[in-house]
Coordinates of C-alpha atoms in Angstrom, one line a residue:
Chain Z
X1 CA 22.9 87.7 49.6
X2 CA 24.7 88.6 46.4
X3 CA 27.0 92.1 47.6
X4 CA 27.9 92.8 44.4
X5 CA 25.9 92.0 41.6
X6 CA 26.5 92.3 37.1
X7 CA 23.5 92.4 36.2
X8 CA 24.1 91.8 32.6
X9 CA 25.5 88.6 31.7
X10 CA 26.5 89.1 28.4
X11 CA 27.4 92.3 26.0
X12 CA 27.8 92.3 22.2
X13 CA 29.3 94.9 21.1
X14 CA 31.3 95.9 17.6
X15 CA 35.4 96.1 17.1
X16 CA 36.6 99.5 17.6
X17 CA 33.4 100.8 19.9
X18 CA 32.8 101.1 23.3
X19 CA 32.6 98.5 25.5
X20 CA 30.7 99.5 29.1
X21 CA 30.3 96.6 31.8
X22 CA 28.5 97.8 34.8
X23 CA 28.9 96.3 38.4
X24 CA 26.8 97.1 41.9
X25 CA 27.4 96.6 45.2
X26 CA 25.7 96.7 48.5
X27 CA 28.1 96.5 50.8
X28 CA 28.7 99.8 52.2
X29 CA 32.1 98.6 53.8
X30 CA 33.3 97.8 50.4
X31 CA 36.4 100.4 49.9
X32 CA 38.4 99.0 47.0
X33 CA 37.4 97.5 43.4
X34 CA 38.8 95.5 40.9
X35 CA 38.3 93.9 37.4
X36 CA 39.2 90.8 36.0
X37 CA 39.3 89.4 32.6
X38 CA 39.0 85.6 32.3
X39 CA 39.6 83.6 28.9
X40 CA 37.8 79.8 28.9
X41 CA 40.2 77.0 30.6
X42 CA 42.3 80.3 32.4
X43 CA 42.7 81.7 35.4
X44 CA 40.8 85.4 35.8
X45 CA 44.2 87.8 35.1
X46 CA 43.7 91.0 37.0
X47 CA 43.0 94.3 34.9
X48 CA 42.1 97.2 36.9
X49 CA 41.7 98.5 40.3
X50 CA 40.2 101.0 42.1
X51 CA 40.2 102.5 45.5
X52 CA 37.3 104.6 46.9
X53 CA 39.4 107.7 47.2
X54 CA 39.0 108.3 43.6
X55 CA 36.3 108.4 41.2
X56 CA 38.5 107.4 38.2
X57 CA 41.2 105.1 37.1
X58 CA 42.6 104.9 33.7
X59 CA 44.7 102.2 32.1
X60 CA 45.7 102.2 28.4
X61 CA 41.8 101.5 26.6
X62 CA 40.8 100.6 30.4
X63 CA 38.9 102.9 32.3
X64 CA 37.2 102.2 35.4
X65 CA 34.5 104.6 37.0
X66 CA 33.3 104.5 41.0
X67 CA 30.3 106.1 41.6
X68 CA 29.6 105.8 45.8
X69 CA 26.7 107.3 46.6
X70 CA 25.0 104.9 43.8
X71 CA 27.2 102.3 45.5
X72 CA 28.1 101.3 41.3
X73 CA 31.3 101.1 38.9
X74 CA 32.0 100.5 35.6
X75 CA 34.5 99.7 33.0
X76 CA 35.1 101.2 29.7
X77 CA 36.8 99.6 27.2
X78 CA 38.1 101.9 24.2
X79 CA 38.4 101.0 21.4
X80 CA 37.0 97.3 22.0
X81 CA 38.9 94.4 20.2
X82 CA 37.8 91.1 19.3
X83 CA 40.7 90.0 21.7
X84 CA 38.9 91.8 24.4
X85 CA 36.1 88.6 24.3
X86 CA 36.4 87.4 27.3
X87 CA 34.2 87.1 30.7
X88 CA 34.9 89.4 33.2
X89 CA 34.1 89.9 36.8
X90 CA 34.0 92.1 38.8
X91 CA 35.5 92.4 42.5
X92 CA 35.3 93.9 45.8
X93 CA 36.6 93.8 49.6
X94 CA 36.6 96.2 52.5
X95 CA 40.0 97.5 52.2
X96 CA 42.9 97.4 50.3
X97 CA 44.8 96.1 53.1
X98 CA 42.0 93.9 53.9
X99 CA 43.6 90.5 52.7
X100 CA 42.7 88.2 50.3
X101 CA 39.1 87.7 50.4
X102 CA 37.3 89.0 47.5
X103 CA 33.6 88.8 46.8
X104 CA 33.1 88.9 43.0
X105 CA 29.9 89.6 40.9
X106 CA 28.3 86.3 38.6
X107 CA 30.5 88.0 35.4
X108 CA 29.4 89.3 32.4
X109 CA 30.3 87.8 29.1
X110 CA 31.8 90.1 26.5
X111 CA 32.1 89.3 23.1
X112 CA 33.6 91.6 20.3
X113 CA 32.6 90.9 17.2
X114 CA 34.9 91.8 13.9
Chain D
X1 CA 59.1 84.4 36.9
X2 CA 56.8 80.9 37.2
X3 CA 53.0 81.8 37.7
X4 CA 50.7 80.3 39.8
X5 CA 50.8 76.4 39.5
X6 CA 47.6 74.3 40.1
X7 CA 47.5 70.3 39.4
X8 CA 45.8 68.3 38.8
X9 CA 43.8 70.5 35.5
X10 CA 41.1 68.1 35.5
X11 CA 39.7 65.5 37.8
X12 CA 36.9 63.2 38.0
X13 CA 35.5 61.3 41.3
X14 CA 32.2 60.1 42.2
X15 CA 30.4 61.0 45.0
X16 CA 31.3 60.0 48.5
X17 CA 35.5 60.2 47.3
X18 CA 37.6 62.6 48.6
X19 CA 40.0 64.6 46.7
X20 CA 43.0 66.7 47.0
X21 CA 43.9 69.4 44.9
X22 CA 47.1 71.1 45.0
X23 CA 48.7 74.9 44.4
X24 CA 52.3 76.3 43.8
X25 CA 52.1 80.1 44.4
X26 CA 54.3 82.5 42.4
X27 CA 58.0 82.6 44.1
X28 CA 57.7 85.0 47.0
X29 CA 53.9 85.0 47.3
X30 CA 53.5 84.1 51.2
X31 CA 49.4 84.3 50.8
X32 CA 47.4 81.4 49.1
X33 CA 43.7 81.7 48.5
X34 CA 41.2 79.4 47.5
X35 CA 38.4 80.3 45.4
X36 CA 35.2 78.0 43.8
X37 CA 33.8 78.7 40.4
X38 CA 30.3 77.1 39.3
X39 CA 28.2 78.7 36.4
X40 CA 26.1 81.6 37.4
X41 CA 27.9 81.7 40.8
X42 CA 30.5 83.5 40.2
X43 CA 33.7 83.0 42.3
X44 CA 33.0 82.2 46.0
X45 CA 35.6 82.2 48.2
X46 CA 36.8 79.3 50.4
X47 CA 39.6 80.2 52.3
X48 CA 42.9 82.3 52.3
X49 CA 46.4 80.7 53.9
X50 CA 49.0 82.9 55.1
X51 CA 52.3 81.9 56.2
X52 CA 50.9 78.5 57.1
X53 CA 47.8 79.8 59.2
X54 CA 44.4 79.8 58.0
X55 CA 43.7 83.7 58.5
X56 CA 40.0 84.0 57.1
X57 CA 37.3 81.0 55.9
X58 CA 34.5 81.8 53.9
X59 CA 30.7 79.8 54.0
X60 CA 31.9 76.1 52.7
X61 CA 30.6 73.0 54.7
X62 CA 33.8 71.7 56.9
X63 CA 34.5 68.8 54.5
X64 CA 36.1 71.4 52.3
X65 CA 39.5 72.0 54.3
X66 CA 43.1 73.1 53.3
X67 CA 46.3 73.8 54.7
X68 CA 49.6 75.4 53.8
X69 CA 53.1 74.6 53.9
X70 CA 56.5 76.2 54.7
X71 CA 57.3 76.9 51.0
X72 CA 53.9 78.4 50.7
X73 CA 52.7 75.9 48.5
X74 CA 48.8 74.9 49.7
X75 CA 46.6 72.0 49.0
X76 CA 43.0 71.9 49.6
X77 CA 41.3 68.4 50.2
X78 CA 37.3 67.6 50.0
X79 CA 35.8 65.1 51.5
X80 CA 32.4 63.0 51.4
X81 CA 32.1 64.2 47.5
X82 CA 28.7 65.3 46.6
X83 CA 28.0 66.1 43.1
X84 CA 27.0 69.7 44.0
X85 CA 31.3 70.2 44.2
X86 CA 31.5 69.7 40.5
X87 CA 33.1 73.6 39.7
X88 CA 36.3 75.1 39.0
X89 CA 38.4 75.2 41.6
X90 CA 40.8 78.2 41.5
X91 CA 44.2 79.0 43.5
X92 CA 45.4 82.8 43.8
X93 CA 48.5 84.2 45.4
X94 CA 50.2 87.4 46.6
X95 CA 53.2 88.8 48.0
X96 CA 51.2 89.7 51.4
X97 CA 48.3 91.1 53.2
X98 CA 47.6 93.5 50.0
X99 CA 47.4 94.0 46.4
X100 CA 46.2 92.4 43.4
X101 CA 45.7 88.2 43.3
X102 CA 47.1 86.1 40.9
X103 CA 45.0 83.4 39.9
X104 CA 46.2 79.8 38.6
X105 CA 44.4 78.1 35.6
X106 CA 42.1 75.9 37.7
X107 CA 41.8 72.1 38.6
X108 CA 38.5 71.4 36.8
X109 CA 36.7 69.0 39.0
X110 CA 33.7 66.7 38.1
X111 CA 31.9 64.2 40.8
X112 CA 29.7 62.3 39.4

């Protein structure tokens, strides 16, 4: 049973538009939401994060947007970079306080092109 | 500060081997997680350590086992190989019970 799913697995998208990744989740216990960003033969590095209280979290070109009742979150990417090309996952657990255990989302490839 | 320290970066066994992997956590990081990384699986999780006790397991056979020592640092070992374990297998740490995980770079393993 796949709780949170990307249902694209890869994006193509043009240096200096908008990048949009999309992520859903079933898991109705899910409170807090993260992205990460991983580069071939690297650790994921942690981008953003979001907790169910808001509907919004901004970062520099990063935005991420929770939607609850459609149980689905996004990330924006503005303006997108070739340096953004990367895969990137998405990630939720229960609570903030929860601990460590994350379930991610299969990834979705990003690449920028020049 | 030092990241998050994972040797060996690649291994290769063959089936029926065992195999231990092991993970320095950033300086201060008392929590250790394990995570598994195959293509189109995304990351599953195996297990998280904290201050030496195993304090949450996720679905993995019981040949996949780990532990965790006074300075934090954990290893994980595998047993009985099979050559479904070829993945990425990737360390994370934190300060505590919340916030953000670091991840390592990976020991890439291979069984063939």
């Amino acid at each position: 049973d796949q709780q949170v799913k990307q249902n694209s697995p890869s994006l193509s998208v043009q240096e200096g538009r908008i990048s949009i990744l999309n992520c859903d989740y079933t898991n109705s216990m899910f409170d807090y939401f993260l992205w990460y960003k991983k580069y071939p033969a690297e650790g994921p590095t942690f981008l953003i994060s979001i907790s169910s209280i808001k509907d919004k979290n901004e970062d520099g070109r990063f935005t991420v947007f929770l939607n609850k009742s459609a149980k689905h979150l996004s990330l924006h990417i503005v303006p997108s970079q070739p340096g953004d090309s990367a895969v990137y996952f998405c990630a939720a657990s229960p609570r903030e306080t929860s601990g460590s255990r994350l379930t991610f989302g299969e990834g979705t490839q990003l690449t920028v092109n020049p | 500060k030092a990241g998050v320290t994972q040797t060996p970066r690649y291994l290769i066994k063959t089936r029926g081997q065992q195999v231990t992997l092991s993970c320095s956590p950033i300086s201060g990081h008392r929590s250790v997680s394990w995570y598994q990384q195959t293509p189109g699986q995304g990351l599953q999780f195996l297990f998280e350590y904290f201050s030496e006790t195993q304090r949450n397991k996720g679905n993995f056979p019981g040949r996949f086992s780990g532990r965790q020592f006074s300075n934090s640092r954990s290893e994980m070992n595998v047993s009985t190989l099979e050559l479904g374990d070829s993945a990425l297998y990737l360390c994370a740490s934190r300060v505590g019970g919340q916030g953000k995980l670091f991840f390592g770079s990976g020991t890439q393993l291979s069984v063939l």
